XYZ file of C-alpha atoms in Angstrom:
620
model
C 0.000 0.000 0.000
C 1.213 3.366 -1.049
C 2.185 6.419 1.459
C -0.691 7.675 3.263
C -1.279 10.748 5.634
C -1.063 10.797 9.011
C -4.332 11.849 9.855
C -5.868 9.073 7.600
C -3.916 6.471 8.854
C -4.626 7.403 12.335
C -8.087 7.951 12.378
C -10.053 6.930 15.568
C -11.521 3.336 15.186
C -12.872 3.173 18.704
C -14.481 5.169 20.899
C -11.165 5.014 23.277
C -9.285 6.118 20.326
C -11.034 9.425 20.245
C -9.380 12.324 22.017
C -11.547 14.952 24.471
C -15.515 14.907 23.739
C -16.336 12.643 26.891
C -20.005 13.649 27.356
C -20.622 12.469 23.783
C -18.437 9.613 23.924
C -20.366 8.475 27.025
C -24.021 9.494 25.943
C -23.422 7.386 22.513
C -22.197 3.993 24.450
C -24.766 4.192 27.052
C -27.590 4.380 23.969
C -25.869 0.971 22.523
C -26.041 0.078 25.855
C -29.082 0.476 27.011
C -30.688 -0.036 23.575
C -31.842 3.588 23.064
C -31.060 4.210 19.983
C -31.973 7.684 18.272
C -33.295 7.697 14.632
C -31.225 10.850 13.786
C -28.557 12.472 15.605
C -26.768 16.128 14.599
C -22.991 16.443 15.505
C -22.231 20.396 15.445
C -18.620 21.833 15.934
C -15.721 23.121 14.691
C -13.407 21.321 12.328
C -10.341 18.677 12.903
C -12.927 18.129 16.082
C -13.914 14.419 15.353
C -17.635 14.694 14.198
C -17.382 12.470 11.116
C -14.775 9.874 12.930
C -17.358 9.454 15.715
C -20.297 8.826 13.101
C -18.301 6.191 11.681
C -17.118 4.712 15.096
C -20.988 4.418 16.427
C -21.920 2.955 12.819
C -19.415 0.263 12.999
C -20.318 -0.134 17.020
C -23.574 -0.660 15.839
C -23.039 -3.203 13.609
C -20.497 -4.961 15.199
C -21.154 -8.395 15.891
C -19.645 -8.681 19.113
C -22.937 -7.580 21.173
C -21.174 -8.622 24.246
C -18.732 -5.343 23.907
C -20.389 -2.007 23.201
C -16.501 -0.632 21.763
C -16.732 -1.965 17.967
C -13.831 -5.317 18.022
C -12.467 -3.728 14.723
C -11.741 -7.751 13.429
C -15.129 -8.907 12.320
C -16.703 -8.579 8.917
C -18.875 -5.371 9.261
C -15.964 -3.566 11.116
C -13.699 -4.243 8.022
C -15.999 -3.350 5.716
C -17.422 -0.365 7.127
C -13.617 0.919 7.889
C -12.769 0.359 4.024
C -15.988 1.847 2.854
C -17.042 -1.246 1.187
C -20.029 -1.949 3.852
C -23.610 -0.834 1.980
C -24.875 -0.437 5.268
C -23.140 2.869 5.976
C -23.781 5.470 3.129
C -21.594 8.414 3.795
C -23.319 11.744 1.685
C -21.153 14.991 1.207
C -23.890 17.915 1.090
C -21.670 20.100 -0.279
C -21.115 18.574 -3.771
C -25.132 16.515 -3.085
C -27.600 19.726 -1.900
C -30.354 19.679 -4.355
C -33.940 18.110 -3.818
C -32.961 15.497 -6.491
C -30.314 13.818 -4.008
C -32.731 13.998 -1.093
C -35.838 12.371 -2.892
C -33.246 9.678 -4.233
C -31.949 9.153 -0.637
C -35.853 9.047 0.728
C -36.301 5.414 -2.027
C -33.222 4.448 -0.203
C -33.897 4.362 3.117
C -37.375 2.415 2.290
C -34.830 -1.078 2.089
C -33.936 -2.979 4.961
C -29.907 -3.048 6.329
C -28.414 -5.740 4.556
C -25.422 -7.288 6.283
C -25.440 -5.479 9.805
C -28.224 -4.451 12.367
C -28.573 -0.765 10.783
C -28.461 1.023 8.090
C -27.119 4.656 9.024
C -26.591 7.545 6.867
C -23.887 9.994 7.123
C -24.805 13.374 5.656
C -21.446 15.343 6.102
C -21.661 19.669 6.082
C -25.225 19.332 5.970
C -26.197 23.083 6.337
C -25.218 23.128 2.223
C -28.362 21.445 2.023
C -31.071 23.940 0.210
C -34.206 25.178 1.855
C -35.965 22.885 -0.677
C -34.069 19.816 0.414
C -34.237 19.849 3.814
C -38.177 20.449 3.540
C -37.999 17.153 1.777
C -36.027 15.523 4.625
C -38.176 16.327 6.966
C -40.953 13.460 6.840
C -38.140 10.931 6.370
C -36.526 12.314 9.884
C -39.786 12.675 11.268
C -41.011 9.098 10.504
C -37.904 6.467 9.148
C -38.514 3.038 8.716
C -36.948 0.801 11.616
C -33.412 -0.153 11.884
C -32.096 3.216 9.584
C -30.098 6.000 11.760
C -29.269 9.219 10.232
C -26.009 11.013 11.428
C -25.574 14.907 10.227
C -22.640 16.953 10.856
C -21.666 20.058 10.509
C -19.828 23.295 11.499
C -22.321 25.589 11.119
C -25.826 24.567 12.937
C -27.162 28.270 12.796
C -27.792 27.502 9.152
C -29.927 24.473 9.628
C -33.353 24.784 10.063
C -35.078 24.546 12.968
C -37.493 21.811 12.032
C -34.759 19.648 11.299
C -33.032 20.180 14.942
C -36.134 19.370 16.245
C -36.022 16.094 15.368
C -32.727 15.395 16.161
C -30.386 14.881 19.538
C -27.836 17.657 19.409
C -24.160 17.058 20.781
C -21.668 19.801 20.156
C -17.917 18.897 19.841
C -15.678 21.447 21.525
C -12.098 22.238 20.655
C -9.620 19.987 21.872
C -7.192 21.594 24.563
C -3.114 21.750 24.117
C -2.603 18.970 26.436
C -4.931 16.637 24.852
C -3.385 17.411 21.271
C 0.301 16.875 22.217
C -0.399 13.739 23.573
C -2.138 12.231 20.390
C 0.973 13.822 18.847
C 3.064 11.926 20.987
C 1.471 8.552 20.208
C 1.976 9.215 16.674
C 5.380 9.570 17.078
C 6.479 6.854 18.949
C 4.442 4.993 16.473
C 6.657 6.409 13.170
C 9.681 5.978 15.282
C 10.002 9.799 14.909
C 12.968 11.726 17.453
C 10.737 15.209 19.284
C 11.475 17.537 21.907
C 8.223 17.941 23.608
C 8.156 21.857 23.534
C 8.243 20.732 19.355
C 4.725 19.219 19.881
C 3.533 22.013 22.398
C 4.184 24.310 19.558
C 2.228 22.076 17.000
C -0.578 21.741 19.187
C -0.764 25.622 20.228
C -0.861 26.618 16.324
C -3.617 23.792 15.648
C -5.923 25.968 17.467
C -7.827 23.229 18.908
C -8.395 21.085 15.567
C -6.881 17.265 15.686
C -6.834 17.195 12.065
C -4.992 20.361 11.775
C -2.171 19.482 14.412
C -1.478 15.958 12.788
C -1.380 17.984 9.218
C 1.030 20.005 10.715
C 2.970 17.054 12.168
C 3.287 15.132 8.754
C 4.604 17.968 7.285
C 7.279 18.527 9.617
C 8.255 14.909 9.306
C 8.747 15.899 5.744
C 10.785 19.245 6.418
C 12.936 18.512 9.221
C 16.084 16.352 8.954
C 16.495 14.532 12.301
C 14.589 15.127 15.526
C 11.794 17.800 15.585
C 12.894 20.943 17.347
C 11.105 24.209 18.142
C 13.845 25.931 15.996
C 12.380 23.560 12.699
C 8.395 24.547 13.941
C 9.215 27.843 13.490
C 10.432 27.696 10.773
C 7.627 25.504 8.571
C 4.919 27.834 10.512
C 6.556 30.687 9.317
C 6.296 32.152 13.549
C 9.134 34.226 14.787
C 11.861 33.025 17.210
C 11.364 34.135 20.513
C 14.864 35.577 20.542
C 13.879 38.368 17.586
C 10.757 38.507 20.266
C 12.540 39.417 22.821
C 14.592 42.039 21.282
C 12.196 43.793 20.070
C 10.107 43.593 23.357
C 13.399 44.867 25.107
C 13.267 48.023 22.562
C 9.916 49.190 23.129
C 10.332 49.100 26.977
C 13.837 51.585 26.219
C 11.914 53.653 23.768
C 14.108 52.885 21.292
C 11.908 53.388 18.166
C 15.162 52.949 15.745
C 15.941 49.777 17.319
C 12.500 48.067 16.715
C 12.267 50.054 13.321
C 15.589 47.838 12.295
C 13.909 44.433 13.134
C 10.632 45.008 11.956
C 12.541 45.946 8.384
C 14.369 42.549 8.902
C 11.767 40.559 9.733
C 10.020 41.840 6.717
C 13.034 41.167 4.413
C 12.766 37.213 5.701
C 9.572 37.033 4.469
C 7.613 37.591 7.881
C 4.201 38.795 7.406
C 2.875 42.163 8.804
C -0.233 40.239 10.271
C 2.339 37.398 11.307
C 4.275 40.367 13.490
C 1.566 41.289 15.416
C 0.513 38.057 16.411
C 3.704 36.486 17.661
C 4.535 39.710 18.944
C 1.213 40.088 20.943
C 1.212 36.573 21.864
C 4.595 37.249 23.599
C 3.395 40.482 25.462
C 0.483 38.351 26.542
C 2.854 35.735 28.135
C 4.682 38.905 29.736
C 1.109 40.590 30.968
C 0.136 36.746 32.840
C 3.850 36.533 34.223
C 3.212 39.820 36.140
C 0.040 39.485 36.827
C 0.643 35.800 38.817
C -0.176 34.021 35.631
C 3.430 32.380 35.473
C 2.467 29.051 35.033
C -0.274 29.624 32.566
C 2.432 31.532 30.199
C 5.198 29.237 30.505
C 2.898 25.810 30.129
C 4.682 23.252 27.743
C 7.794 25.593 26.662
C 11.253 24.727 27.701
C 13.462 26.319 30.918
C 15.451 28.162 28.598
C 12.772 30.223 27.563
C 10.955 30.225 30.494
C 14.118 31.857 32.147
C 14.086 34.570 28.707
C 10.535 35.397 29.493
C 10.959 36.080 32.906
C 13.640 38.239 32.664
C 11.504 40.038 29.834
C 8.844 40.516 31.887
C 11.341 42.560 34.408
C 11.130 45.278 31.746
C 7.720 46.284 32.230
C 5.233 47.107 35.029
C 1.734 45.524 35.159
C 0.291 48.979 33.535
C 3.038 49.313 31.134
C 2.633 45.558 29.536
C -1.294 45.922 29.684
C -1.049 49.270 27.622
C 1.476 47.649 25.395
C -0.729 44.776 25.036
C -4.284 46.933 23.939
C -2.419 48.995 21.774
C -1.007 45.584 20.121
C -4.662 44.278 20.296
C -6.384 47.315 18.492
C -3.824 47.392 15.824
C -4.296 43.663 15.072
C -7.924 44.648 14.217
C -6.762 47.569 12.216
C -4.552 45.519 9.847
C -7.394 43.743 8.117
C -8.703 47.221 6.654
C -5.431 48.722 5.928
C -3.770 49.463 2.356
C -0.483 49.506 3.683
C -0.355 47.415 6.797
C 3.238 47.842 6.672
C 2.811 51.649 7.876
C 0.554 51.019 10.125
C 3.066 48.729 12.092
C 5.518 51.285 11.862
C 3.598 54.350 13.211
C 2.429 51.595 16.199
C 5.940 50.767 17.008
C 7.010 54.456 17.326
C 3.577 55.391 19.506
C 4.578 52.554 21.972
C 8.105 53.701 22.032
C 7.330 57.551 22.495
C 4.759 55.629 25.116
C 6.897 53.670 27.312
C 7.642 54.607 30.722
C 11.408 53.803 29.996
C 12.059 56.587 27.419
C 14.847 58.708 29.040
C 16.619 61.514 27.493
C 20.176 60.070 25.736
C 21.835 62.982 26.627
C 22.154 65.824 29.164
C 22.107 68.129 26.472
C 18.517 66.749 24.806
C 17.332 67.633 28.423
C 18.693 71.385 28.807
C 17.369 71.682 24.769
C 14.120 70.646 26.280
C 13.979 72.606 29.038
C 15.129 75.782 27.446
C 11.890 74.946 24.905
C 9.771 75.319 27.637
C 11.577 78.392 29.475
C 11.248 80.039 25.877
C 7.316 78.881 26.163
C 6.552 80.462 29.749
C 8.357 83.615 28.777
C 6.328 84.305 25.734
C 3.376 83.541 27.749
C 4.167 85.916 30.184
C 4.960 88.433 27.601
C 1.515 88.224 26.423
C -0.422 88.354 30.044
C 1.947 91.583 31.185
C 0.293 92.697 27.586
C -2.982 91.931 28.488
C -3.062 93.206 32.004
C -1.570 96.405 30.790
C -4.587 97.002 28.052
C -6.931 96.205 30.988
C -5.987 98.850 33.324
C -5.713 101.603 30.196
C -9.842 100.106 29.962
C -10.477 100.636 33.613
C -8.897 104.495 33.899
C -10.384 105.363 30.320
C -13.911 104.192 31.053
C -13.967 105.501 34.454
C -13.066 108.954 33.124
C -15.917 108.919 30.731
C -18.489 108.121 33.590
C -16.673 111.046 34.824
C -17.248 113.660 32.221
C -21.254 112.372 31.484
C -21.945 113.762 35.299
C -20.289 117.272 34.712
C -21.247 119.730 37.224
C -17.747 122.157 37.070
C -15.816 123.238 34.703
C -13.995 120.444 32.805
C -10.749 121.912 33.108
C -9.786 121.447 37.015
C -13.333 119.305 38.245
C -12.304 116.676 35.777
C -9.085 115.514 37.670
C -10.616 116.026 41.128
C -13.452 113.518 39.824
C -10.916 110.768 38.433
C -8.690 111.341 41.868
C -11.813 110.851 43.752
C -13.100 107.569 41.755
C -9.755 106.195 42.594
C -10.045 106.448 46.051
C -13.562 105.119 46.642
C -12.848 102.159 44.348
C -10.084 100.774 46.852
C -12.132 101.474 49.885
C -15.441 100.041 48.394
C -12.644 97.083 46.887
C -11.663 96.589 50.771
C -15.139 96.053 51.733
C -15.746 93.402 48.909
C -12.933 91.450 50.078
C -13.994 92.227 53.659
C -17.156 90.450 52.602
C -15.654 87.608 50.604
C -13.913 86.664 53.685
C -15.049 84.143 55.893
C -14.611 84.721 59.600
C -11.299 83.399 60.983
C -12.391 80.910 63.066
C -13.895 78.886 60.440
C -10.488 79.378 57.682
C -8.457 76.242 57.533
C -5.212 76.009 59.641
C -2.172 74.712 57.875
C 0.773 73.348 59.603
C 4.255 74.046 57.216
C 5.689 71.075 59.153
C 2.935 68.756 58.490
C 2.069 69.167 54.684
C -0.697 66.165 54.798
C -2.519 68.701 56.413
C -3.344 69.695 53.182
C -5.364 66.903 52.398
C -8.704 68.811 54.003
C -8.785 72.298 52.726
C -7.574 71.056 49.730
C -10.276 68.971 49.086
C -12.562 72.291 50.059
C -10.687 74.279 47.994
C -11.063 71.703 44.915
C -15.346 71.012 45.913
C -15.306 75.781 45.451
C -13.485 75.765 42.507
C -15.734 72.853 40.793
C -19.076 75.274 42.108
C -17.559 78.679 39.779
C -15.393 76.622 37.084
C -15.466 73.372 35.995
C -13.302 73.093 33.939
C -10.327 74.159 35.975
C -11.636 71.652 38.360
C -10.391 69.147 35.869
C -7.157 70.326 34.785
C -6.625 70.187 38.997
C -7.904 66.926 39.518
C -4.753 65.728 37.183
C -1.865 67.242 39.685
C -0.626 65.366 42.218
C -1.192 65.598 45.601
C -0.211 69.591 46.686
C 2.420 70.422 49.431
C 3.019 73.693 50.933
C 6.259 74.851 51.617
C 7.385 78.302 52.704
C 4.362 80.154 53.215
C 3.761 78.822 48.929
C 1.496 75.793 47.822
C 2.433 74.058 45.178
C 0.716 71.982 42.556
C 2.603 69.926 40.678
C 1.470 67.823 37.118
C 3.131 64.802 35.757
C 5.420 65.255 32.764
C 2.848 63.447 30.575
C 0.305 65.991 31.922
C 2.159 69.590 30.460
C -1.059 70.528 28.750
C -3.376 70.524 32.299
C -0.212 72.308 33.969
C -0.088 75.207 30.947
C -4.128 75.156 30.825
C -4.441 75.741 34.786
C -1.240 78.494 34.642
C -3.459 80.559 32.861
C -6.148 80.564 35.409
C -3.657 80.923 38.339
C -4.952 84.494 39.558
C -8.469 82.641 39.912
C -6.620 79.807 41.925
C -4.889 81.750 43.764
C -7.962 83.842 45.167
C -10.100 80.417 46.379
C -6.864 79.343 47.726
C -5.957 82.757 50.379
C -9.845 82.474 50.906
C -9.353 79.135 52.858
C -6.027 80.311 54.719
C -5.401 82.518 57.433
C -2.288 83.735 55.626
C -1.565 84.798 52.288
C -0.330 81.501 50.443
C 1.530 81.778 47.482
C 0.234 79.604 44.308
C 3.054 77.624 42.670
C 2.050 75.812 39.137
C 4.549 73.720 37.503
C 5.697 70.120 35.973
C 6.868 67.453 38.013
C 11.031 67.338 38.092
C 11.550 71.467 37.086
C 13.619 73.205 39.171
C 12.499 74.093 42.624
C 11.920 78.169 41.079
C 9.217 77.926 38.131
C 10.580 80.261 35.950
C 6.930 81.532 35.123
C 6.178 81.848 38.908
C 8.977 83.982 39.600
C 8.586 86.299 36.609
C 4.709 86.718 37.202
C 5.902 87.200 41.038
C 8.459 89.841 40.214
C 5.866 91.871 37.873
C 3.401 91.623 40.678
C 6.313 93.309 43.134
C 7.382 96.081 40.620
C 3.642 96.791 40.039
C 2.620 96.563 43.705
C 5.747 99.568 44.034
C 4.482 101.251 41.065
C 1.215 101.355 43.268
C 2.773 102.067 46.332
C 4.271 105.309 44.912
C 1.323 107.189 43.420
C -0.957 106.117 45.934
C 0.471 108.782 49.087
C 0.899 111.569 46.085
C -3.757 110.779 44.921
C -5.020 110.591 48.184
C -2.946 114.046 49.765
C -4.904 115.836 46.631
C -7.676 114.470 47.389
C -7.253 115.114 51.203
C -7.252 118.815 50.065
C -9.601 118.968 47.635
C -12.515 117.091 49.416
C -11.368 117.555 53.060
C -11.900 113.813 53.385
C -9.845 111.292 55.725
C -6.935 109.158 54.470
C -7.599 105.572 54.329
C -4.843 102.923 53.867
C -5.653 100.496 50.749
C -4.654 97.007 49.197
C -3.347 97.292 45.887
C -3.899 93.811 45.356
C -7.660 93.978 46.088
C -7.862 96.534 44.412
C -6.317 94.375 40.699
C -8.256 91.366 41.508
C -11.286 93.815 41.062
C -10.557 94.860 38.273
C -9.094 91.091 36.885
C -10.701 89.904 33.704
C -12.381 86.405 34.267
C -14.132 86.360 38.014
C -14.739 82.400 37.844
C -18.432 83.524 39.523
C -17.668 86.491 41.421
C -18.933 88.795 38.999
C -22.186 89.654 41.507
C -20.024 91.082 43.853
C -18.129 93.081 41.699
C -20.673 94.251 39.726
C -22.149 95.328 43.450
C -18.644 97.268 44.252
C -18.611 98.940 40.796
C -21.961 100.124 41.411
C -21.283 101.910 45.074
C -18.419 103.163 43.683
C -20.602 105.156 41.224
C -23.039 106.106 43.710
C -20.511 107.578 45.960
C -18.797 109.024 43.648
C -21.580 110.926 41.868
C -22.381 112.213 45.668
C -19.470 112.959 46.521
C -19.537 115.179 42.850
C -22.500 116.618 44.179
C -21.330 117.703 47.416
């Protein structure tokens, strides 16, 4: 006899022979058993799972002429004949190539005849959701209603597709797949059988790559007899499968967690020049990270199930590279670009930009140089400064507003002549807007025995006003409620709080700068003494650069203040008679800030007794 494959020459022939599928194995010799035989049965499962092997084992079981045994004895007449396909008592139909209603009505005469050499006649319809909607209607009697002694078997992979008058009248077992274990040691039978030399993490492989299919993994196996020269090693698997060595694996798993995107760039390129697949990349690559993500997450044994110590010791020292967040991340990314690759032009690409986005990604990129890092820093120096540029700007065109609109209120109330009244009326605006601006913040105060107490030794005393200050800020502005919520936890220091972002967070940290001045006023609400607001990225130096220029404009502006203040209120001393109050130039700015974050009742309130008393005191 000529050269025939492994999976044919090692087909089940008993029910011992066949590998997982217990329930079924069980249910089928208990109904010889027992004597309670179904007229139709429907096998339903994936392929290489043993549906048509375990048709052909219960037909020749129940033929068999040993009734004292209910495994068929394989020796007698019917067993022979029905394993060689001679017996006329087993018709085996493919439905694929057989699906009109001219098969069926020929099979329905058939089944009208009596078995002629064995106890039944059973008929194995094979992929029988090909069947058309026309044939299966003309099935259904003959299922309904056959003649004694006849047995119909129909299997298939798809049992959505049949209708559901015809799995009505039929007992239903589903195969499952088969699991590694049971696979490799079918493929170790086989051979020990063919005298063939294996390393057993050889086989693992095979049976991992079978995904669950018998027929696939002893495919597989006969064609690696074929390719390799000598004993079967995981080295020869990998390369008849085509799958990358977990060496190439491992490099490029060490480059992504340094954030080398020039280092994985070069193997990729090199994998693709050996003929690796794109989709082939991805999967070897994500099935590695997925061994990685079960190592740290207490999955060790799982992950390292049927592979040898040698690479056991390579993957644990791989999965040293990464943290539990860092391989998970790695691993969805990996995931979501395997899904990707199926509707891609140039998958190619695609695996490229991934591999730089996971490098730029990875917790392990450092700076290569010193000099990268003061390049970097001086970027963002540059950044603040322009920044600051443009808020001096700002703040300047504001204050021109306030003194130009005041003066017009001014003049539209004229009661002297515009030559010498006009100043006296400006001079005396002045002065009533910081005492009616000391009374606002006289109001906005809460009484010092409720303000939070802050110990400078103790900064976790933070932890309560802070979460005050956070709950006041959400009420007025919610969106700089966010951009906070991303800082970590705030220390003060020095009489100065400071918030401080992660590196990955610079666009909160720049997005809440800009709303320091509102910060800063719920903050020195909560605190008996004026706290200073510090706003910067996590690892700058211990001076923001943006909080000491804003700090130092705020000093040279506060003098500015400081010296025309004595010079107004002696004029208008003598003009009005009036009594010298002492005023806070800083209440005074944050009335007349830009956005109020919700205070804008109360100032409107100040700016209107301002008017009031200044139109009587124009009066008077």
């Amino acid at each position: 006899m000529g050269f025939v494959s492994l999976y044919r020459k090692y087909r089940p022939v008993k029910f011992s022979d066949l590998v997982g599928q217990t329930g079924v194995v069980k249910t089928l010799k208990n109904s010889i058993r027992y004597d309670r035989i179904a007229h139709a049965y429907l096998f339903a499962g994936p392929r290489g799972t043993g549906k048509t092997s375990m048709a052909k084992v219960y037909a020749r079981a129940l033929n068999c002429r040993d009734d004292e045994e209910v495994e068929p004895c394989g020796v007698c007449d019917n067993c022979r004949r029905i394993e060689s396909g001679q017996s006329m008592d087993v018709i085996e139909i493919d439905a694929a190539s057989n699906r009109g209603i001219d098969e069926i009505r020929e099979l329905r005469e058939q089944v009208k005849y009596q078995p002629g050499e064995g106890g039944y006649r059973v008929y194995i319809i094979d992929e029988v959701h090909m069947l058309t909607d026309q044939a299966f209607n003309a099935l259904l009697k003959t299922l309904e209603e056959p003649p004694d002694n006849i047995v119909f078997i129909l299997a298939t992979t798809e049992p959505h597709k049949v209708i559901s008058t015809v799995l009505s009248r039929c007992q239903r077992f589903d195969f499952s797949l088969l699991t590694e274990p049971e696979i490799a040691k079918r493929l170790k039978y086989i051979c020990s059988e063919e005298n063939v030399e294996y390393e057993t993490e050889a086989l693992n492989m095979i049976a991992y790559s079978s995904n669950g299919g018998m027929r696939d993994a002893i495919s597989i196996l006969d064609q690696a007899i074929s390719f390799s020269v000598g004993a079967l090693t995981p080295e020869k698997i990998e390369d008849l499968l085509g799958k990358i060595n977990i060496s190439v694996l491992s490099e490029l798993a060490a480059s992504i967690s340094q954030g080398s995107s020039s280092d994985s760039l070069d193997i990729i390129k090199d994998l693709q020049q050996r003929g690796r697949s794109v989709d082939r990349i991805v999967s070897d690559l994500l099935d590695y990270m997925r061994k990685i993500v079960l190592v740290l997450n207490d999955g060790y044994e799982i992950a390292t199930s049927g592979i040898s110590e040698a690479r056991k010791t390579r993957l644990k020292e791989d999965s040293q590279l990464f943290s539990r967040s860092e391989a998970g991340k790695i691993m969805q990314e990996l995931i979501e670009l395997d899904s990707r690759l199926r509707y891609a032009d140039r998958p190619d690409i695609l695996l490229e930009s991934s591999l730089i986005r996971l490098c730029e990604n990875s917790a392990g990129i450092q700076e290569t140089s010193s000099a990268a890092g003061i390049e970097k820093l001086q970027r963002r120096v540059d950044n603040l400064e322009k920044s600051l540029e443009k808020l001096t700007a700002g703040e300047k065109g504001e204050d021109q507003k306030v003194q130009i609109s005041s003066r017009k209120k001014v003049e539209n109330k004229k009661s002297y002549p515009e030559s010498s009244e006009t100043s006296k009326k400006e001079t005396a605006e002045k002065s009533i807007e910081r005492e009616k601006t000391e009374k606002k913040e006289a109001r906005e105060s809460p009484d010092s025995s409720a303000k939070e107490k802050i110990s400078e030794v103790e900064p976790e005393g933070v932890d309560l006003p802070w979460q005050k200050i956070l709950h006041e800020i959400r009420s007025h502005d919610i969106k700089t409620h966010a951009k906070l919520k991303e800082s970590l936890p705030p220390r003060l220091e020095d009489g100065r709080l400071i918030l401080e972002f992660p590196e990955e967070k610079e666009f909160h940290c720049n997005q809440a700068r800009k709303e320091k001045q509102f910060i800063s006023r719920v903050v020195n609400k909560n605190f008996d003494k004026g706290v200073e607001v510090i706003i910067r990225l996590q690892g700058e130096s211990e001076f923001d650069g943006e909080d000491l220029d804003s700090s130092s404009a705020n000093q040279s502006q506060e003098a500015e203040d400081s010296n025309q203040e004595p010079n107004l209120l002696k004029e208008l001393q003598q003009r009005l008679g009036g009594e010298i109050i002492t005023v806070s130039s800083q209440a005074v700015k944050k009335c007349q800030g830009g956005n109020n974050h919700g205070y804008e009742e109360d100032d409107a309130k100040s700016s209107a007794d301002a008017e009031e008393d200044a139109a009587e005191a124009g009066g008077a």
